[in-house]
Tab-separated table of C-alpha atoms in Angstrom:
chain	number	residue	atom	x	y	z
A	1	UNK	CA	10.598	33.987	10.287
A	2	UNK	CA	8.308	31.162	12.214
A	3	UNK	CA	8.572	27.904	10.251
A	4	UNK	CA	5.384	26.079	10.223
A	5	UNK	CA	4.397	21.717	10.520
A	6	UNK	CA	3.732	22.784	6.557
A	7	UNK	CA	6.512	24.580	6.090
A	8	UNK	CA	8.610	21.449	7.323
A	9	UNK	CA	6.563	19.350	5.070
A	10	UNK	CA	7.064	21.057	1.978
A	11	UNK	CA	10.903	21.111	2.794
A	12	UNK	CA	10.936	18.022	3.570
A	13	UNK	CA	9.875	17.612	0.034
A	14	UNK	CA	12.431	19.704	-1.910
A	15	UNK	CA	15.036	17.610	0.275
A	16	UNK	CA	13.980	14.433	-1.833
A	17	UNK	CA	13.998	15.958	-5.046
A	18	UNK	CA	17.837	17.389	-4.241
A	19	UNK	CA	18.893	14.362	-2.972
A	20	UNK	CA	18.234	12.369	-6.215
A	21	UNK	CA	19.744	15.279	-8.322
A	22	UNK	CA	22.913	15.059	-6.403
A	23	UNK	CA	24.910	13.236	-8.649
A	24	UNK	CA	23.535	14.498	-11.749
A	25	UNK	CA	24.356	18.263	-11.114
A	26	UNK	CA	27.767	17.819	-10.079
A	27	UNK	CA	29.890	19.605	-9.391
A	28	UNK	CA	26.669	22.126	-8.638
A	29	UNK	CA	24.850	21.063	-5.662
A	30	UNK	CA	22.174	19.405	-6.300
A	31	UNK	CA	18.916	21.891	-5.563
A	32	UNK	CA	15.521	20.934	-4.892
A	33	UNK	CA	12.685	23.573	-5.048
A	34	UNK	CA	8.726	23.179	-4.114
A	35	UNK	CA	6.120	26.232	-5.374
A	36	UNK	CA	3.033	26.083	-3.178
A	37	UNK	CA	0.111	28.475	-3.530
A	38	UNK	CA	-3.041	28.191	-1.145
A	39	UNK	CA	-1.681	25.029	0.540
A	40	UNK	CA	-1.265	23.012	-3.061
A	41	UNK	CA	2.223	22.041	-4.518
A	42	UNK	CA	1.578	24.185	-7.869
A	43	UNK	CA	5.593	23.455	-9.140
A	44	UNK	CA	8.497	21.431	-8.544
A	45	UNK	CA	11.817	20.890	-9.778
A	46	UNK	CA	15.751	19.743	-9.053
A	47	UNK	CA	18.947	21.131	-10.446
A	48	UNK	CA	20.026	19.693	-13.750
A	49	UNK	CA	23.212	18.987	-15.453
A	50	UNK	CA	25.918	21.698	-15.558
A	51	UNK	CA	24.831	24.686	-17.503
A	52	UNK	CA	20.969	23.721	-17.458
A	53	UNK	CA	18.446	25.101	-15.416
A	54	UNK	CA	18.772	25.437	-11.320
A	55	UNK	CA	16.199	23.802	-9.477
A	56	UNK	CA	14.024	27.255	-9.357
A	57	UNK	CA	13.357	27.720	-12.929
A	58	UNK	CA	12.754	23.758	-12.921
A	59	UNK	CA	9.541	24.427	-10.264
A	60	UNK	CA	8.862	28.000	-12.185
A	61	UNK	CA	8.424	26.014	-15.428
A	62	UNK	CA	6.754	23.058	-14.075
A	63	UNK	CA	3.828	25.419	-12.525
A	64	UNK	CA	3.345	27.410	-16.202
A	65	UNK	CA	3.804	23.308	-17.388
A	66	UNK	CA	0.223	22.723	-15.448
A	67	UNK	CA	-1.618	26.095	-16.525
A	68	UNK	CA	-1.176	27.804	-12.907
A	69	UNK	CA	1.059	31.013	-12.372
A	70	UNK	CA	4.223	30.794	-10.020
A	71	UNK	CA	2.722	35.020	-8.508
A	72	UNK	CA	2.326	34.930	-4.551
A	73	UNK	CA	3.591	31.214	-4.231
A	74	UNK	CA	5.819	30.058	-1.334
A	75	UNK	CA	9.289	28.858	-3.219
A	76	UNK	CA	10.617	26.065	-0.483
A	77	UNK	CA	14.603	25.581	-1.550
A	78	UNK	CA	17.179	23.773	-0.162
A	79	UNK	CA	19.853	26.011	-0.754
A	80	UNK	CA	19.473	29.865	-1.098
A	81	UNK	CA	19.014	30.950	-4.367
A	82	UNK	CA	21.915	32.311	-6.468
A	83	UNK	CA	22.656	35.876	-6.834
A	84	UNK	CA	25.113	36.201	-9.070
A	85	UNK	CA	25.432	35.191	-13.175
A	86	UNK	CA	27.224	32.045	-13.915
A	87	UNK	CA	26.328	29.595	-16.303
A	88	UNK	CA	22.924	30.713	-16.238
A	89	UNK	CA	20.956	33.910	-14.693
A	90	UNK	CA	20.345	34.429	-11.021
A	91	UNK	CA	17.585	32.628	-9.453
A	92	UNK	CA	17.270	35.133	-7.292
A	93	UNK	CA	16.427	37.850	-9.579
A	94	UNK	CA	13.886	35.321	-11.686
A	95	UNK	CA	12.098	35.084	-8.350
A	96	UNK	CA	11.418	38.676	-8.170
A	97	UNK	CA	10.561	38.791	-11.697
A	98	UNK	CA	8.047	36.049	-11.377
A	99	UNK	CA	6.865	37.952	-7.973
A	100	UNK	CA	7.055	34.621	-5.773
A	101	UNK	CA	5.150	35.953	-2.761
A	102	UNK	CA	7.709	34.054	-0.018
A	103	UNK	CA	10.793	31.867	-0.075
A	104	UNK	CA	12.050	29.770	2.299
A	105	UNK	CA	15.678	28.020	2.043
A	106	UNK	CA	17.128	25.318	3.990
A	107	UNK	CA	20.631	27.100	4.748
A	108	UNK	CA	22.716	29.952	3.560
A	109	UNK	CA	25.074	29.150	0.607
A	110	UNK	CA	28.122	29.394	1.221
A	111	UNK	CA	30.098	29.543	-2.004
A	112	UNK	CA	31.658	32.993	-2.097
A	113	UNK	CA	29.452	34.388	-4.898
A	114	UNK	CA	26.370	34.182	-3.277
A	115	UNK	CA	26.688	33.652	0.683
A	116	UNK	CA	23.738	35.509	1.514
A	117	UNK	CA	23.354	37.670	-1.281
A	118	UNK	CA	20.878	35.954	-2.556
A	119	UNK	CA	18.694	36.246	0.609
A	120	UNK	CA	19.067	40.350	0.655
A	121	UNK	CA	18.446	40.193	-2.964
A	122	UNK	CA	14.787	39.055	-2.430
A	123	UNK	CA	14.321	40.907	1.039
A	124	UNK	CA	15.283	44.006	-0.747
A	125	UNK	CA	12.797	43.548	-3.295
A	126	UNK	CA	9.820	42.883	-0.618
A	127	UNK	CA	10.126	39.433	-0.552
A	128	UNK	CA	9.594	37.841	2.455
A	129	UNK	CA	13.063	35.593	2.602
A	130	UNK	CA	14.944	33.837	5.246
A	131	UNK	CA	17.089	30.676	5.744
A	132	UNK	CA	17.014	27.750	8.219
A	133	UNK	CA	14.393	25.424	7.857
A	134	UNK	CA	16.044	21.527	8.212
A	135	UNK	CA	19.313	22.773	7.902
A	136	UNK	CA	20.577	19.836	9.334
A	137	UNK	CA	19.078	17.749	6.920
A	138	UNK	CA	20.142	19.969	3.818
A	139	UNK	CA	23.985	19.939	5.274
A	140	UNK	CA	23.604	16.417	4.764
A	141	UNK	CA	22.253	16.364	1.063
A	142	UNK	CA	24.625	19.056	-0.055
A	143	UNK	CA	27.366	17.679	1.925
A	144	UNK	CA	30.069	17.360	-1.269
A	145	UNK	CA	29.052	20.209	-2.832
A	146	UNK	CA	29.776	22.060	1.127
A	147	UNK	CA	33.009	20.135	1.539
A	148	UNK	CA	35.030	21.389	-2.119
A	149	UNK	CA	33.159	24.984	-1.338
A	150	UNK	CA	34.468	25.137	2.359
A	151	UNK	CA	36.874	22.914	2.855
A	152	UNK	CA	38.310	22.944	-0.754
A	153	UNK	CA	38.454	18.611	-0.298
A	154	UNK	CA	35.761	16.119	-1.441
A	155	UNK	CA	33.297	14.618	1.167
A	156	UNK	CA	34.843	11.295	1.772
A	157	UNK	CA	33.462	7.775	2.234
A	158	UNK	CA	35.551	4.669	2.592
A	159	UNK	CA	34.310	1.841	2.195
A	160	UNK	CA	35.960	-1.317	3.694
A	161	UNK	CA	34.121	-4.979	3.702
A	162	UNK	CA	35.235	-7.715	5.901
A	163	UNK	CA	34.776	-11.003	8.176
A	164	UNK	CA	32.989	-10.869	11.415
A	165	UNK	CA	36.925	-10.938	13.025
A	166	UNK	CA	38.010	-7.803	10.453
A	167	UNK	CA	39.533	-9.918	8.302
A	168	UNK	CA	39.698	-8.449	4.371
A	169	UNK	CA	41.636	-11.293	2.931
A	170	UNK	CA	43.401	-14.440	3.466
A	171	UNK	CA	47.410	-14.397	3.947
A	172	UNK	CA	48.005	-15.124	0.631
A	173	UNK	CA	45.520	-12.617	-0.590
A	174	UNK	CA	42.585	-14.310	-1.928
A	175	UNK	CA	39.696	-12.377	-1.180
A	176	UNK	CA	36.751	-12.738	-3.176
A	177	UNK	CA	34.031	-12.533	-2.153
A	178	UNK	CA	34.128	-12.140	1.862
A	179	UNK	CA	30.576	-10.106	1.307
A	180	UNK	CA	27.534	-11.361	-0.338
A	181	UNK	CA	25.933	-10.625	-3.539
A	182	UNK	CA	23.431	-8.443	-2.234
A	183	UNK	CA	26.100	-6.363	-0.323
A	184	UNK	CA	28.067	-6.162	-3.430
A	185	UNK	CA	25.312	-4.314	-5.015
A	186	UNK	CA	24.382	-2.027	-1.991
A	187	UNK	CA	28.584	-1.343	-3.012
A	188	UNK	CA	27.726	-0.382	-6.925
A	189	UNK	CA	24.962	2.302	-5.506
A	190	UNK	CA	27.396	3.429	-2.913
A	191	UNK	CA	29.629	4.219	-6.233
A	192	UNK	CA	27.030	5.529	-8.179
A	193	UNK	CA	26.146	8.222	-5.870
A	194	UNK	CA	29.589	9.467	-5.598
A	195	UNK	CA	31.554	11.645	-8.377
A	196	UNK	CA	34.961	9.822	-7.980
A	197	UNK	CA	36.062	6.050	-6.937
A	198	UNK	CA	39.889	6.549	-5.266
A	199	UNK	CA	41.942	3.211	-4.791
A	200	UNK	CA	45.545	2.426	-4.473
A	201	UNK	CA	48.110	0.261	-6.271
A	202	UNK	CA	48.348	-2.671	-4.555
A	203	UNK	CA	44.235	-2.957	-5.446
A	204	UNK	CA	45.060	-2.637	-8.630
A	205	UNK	CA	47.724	-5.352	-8.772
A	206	UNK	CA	45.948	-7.315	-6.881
A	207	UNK	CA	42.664	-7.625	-7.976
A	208	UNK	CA	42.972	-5.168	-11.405
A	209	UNK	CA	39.097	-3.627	-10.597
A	210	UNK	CA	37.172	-1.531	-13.278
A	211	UNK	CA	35.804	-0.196	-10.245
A	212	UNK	CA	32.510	0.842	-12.073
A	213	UNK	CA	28.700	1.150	-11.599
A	214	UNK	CA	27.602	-2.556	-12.978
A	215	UNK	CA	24.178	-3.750	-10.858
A	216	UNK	CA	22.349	-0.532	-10.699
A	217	UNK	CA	20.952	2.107	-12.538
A	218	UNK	CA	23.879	4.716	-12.843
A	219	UNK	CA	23.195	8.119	-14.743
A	220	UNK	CA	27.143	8.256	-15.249
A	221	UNK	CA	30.224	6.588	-14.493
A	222	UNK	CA	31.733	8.101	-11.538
A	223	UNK	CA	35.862	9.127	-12.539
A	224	UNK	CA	38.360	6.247	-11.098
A	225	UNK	CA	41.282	7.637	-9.268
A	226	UNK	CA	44.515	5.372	-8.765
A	227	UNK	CA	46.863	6.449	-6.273
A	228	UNK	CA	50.323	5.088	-7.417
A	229	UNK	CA	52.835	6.820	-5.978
A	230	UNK	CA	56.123	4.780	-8.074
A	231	UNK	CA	54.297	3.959	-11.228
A	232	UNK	CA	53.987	-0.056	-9.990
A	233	UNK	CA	50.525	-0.522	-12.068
A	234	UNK	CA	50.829	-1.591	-15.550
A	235	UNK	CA	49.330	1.090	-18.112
A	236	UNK	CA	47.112	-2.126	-19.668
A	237	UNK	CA	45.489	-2.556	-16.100
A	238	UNK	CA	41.646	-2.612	-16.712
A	239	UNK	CA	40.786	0.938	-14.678
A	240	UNK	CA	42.796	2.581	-17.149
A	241	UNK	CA	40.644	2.163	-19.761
A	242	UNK	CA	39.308	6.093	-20.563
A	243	UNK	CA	36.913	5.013	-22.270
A	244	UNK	CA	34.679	3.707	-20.045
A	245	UNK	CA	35.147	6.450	-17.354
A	246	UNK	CA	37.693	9.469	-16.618
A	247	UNK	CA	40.540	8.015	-15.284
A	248	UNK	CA	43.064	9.767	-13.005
A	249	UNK	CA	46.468	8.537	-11.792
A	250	UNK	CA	47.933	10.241	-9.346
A	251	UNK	CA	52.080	9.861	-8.699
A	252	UNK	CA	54.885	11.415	-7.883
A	253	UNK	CA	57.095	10.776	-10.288
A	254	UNK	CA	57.409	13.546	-13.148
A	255	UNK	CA	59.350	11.183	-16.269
A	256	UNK	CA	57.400	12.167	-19.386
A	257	UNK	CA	59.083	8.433	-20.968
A	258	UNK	CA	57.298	6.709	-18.118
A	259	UNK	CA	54.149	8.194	-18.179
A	260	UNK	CA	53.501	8.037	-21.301
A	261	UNK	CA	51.938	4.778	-21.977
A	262	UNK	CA	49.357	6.252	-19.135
A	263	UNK	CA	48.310	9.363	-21.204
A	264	UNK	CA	48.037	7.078	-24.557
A	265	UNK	CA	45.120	5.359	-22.847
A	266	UNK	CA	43.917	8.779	-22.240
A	267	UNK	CA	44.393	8.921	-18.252
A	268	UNK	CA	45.278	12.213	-16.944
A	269	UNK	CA	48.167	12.291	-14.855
A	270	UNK	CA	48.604	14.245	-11.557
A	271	UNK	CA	52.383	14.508	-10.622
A	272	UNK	CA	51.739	15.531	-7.502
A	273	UNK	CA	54.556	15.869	-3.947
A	274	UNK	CA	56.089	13.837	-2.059
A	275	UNK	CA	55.217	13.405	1.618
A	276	UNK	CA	57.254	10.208	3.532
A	277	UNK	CA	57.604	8.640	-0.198
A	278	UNK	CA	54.208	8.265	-0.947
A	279	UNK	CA	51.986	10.828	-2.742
A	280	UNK	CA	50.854	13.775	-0.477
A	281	UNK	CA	46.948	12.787	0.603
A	282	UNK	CA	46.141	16.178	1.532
A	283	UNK	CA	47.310	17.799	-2.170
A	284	UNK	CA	45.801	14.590	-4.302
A	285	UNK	CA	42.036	16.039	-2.492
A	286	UNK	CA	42.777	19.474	-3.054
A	287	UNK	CA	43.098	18.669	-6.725
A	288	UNK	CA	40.333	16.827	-7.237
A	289	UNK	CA	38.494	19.630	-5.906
A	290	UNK	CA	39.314	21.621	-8.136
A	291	UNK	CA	38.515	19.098	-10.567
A	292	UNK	CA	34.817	19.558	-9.487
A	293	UNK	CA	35.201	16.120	-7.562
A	294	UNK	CA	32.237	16.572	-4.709
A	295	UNK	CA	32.552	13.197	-3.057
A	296	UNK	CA	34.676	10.703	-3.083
A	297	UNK	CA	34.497	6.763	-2.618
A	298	UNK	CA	37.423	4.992	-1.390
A	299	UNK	CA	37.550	1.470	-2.129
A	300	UNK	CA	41.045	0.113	-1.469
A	301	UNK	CA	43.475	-1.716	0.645
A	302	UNK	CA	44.473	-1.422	4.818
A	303	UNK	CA	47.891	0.432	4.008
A	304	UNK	CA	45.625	3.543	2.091
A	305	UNK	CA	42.567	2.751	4.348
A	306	UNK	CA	44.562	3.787	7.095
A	307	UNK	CA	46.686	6.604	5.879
A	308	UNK	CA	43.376	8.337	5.091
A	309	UNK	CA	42.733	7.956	8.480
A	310	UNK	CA	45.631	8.683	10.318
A	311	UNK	CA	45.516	12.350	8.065
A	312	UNK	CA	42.181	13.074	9.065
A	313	UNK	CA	40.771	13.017	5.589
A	314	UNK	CA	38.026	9.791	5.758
A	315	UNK	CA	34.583	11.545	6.731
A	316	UNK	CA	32.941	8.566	6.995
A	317	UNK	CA	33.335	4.749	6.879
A	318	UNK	CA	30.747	2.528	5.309
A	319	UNK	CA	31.551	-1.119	6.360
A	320	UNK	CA	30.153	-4.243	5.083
A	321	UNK	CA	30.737	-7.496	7.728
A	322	UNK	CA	30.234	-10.991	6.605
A	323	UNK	CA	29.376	-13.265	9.173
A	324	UNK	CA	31.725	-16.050	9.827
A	325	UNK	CA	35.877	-15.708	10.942
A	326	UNK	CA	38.993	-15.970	8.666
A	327	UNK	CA	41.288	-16.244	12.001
A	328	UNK	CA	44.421	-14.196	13.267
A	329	UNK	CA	46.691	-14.879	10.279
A	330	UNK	CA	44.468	-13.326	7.856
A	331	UNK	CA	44.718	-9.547	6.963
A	332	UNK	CA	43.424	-6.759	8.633
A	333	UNK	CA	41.246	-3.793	7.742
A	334	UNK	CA	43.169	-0.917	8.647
A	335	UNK	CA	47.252	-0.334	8.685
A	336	UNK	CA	47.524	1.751	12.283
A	337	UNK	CA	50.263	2.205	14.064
A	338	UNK	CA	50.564	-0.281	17.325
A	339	UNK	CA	48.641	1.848	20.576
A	340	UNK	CA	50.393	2.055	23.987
A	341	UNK	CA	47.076	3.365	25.555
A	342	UNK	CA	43.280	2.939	24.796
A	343	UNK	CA	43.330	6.536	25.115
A	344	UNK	CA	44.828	6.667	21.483
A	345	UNK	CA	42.532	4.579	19.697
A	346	UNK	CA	40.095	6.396	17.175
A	347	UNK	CA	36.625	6.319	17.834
A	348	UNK	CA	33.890	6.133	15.719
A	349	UNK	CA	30.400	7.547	15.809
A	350	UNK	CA	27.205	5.169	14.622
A	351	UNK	CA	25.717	6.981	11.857
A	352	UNK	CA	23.192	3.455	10.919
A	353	UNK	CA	22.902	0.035	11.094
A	354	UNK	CA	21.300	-2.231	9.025
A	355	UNK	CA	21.218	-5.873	7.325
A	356	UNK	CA	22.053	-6.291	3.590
A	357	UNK	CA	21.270	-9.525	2.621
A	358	UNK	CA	23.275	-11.847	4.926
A	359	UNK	CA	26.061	-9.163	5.723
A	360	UNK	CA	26.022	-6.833	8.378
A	361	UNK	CA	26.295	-2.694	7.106
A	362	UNK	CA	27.621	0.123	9.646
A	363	UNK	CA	27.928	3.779	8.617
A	364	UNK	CA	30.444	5.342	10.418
A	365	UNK	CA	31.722	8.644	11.130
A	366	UNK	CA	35.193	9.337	13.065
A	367	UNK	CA	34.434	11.459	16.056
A	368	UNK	CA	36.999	14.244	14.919
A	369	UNK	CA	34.687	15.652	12.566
């Protein structure tokens, strides 16, 4: 199928609407879908909360919404509608129903129930169907929902903020604030689009963060995740308050007595192996996976910081520089074992640059992935 300037338009268009339904559908992607009929957007619609409607019967009731009928229209969708019943019907088969004259996705789907069923389901009943308009662009949008689905792991951002010189704190660990106000908020949006806030123990003692959504609109509290592989956190630390947001702590130790006081506060524990004393990285993602965790935000110190990177697990790095120096002494961003050649360092791919307020903000992306 020949994608037309309109064709990218109208995409382009259904890329929006998914990308501000991304947090709200989780752990379904969140879809966008555009109905257009004789060159005029006649429906549109985004995915809503688990077990409402998919972004399809969204645009399909919009267009009845405004008097017009959803026959012959062009259905422009960012992922390829579903084939199979869930928690609602397939989208696939309500687009024959409603005979939608053409549709054209963004990429194949690639959850195991649908992975190009969906596509043969419309072909097969005459519908004009195929898949690859802006796929690039939907990867992007749909990237959590693609990471649990393929890689069975969240989509993982760290965030890190520092002096000009890398610097995260003094010696003697004072560290607020390096960044500015503004930056600090750009951080509460950064949490607010992501299903899950990870940070480690020493954070907590620390600093004992709520970690949650305070300076901008937030449709819900994203779950707070505390990696504490010895149980060195006190169960009255602030994050642990369920009420305010899901709380997981994730350990390794498996005394019922000890965690306890955890579970009163309603936190669910994940006792969870061993690897080199400290809680295995790898097994703590694959479990919040299956928790329906899409992406992740890491927000904690350089000894987790750089264990995440070291595993291969950070997919990218969103980093927040104030500008003046803290000076040698000070501590770093990043624990990393010392290099012998330049060969070995990690490299890092520009993903954006721009200012926030008086800070400087780079999105990152290791060159491994």
């Amino acid at each position: 199928m020949t994608f037309s300037s309109d064709d990218h338009r109208y995409m382009q268009q259904a890329l929006r609407l998914a990308e501000a339904a991304t947090r709200r559908a989780a752990p379904n992607p969140g879809v966008g879908c555009v109905l257009v009929k004789d060159g005029v957007v006649i429906g549109e619609g985004a995915t809503l909360q688990v077990g409402g409607d998919h972004a399809e019967i969204q645009a399909i009731k919009d267009c009845y919404a405004r008097g017009l009928s959803p026959a012959g229209a062009t259905a422009y969708v960012t992922l390829e509608p579903c084939s199979h019943h869930g928690r609602t019907p397939p989208c696939a088969e309500r687009l024959i129903a409603e005979r939608i004259g053409r549709v054209v996705a963004a990429m194949v789907d690639p959850y195991h129930e649908v992975a190009g069923r969906g596509i043969a389901m419309l072909q097969a009943a005459g519908i004009a169907a195929a898949a690859g308009l802006l796929q690039a662009e939907a990867q992007r949008v749909h990237r959590g929902f693609l990471s649990r689905v393929t890689r069975q792991r969240p989509y993982v951002t760290l965030k890190a903020a520092a002096t000009l010189d890398g610097k995260t704190a003094l010696l003697n660990g004072v560290s607020q604030w390096i960044t500015s106000a503004d930056a600090r908020r750009d951080v509460h949006a950064l949490r607010a689009a992501n299903c899950a806030v990870l940070t480690g123990s020493g954070t907590v003692l620390a600093d004992d963060p709520q970690l949650t959504v305070r300076d901008v609109p937030c449709l819900r509290q994203p779950a707070r995740v505390v990696l504490d592989s010895q149980l060195a956190t006190a169960p009255s630390a602030r994050i642990y308050d369920a009420a305010v947001a899901p709380v997981w702590l994730a350990t390794t130790v498996a005394d019922d007595a000890r965690l306890q006081p955890y579970r009163a506060r309603g936190v669910t524990v994940l006792t969870l192996p061993a690897q080199d004393g400290h809680v295995d990285l790898a097994a703590l993602l694959r479990e919040l996976a299956a928790a329906g965790i899409n992406e992740l935000m890491v927000e904690a110190g350089a000894g987790l910081h750089g264990a995440l990177l070291q595993a291969g697990l950070v997919d990218e790095i969103v980093l927040y520089l104030a500008p003046y120096l803290a000076g040698d002494a000070a501590r770093g961003l990043f624990d990393w074992p010392a290099l012998s050649s330049l060969d070995d360092k990690l490299a890092l791919q520009l993903l954006d640059l721009r200012m926030v307020g008086r800070d400087l903000r780079l999105q990152l992306r290791p060159q491994s992935h």
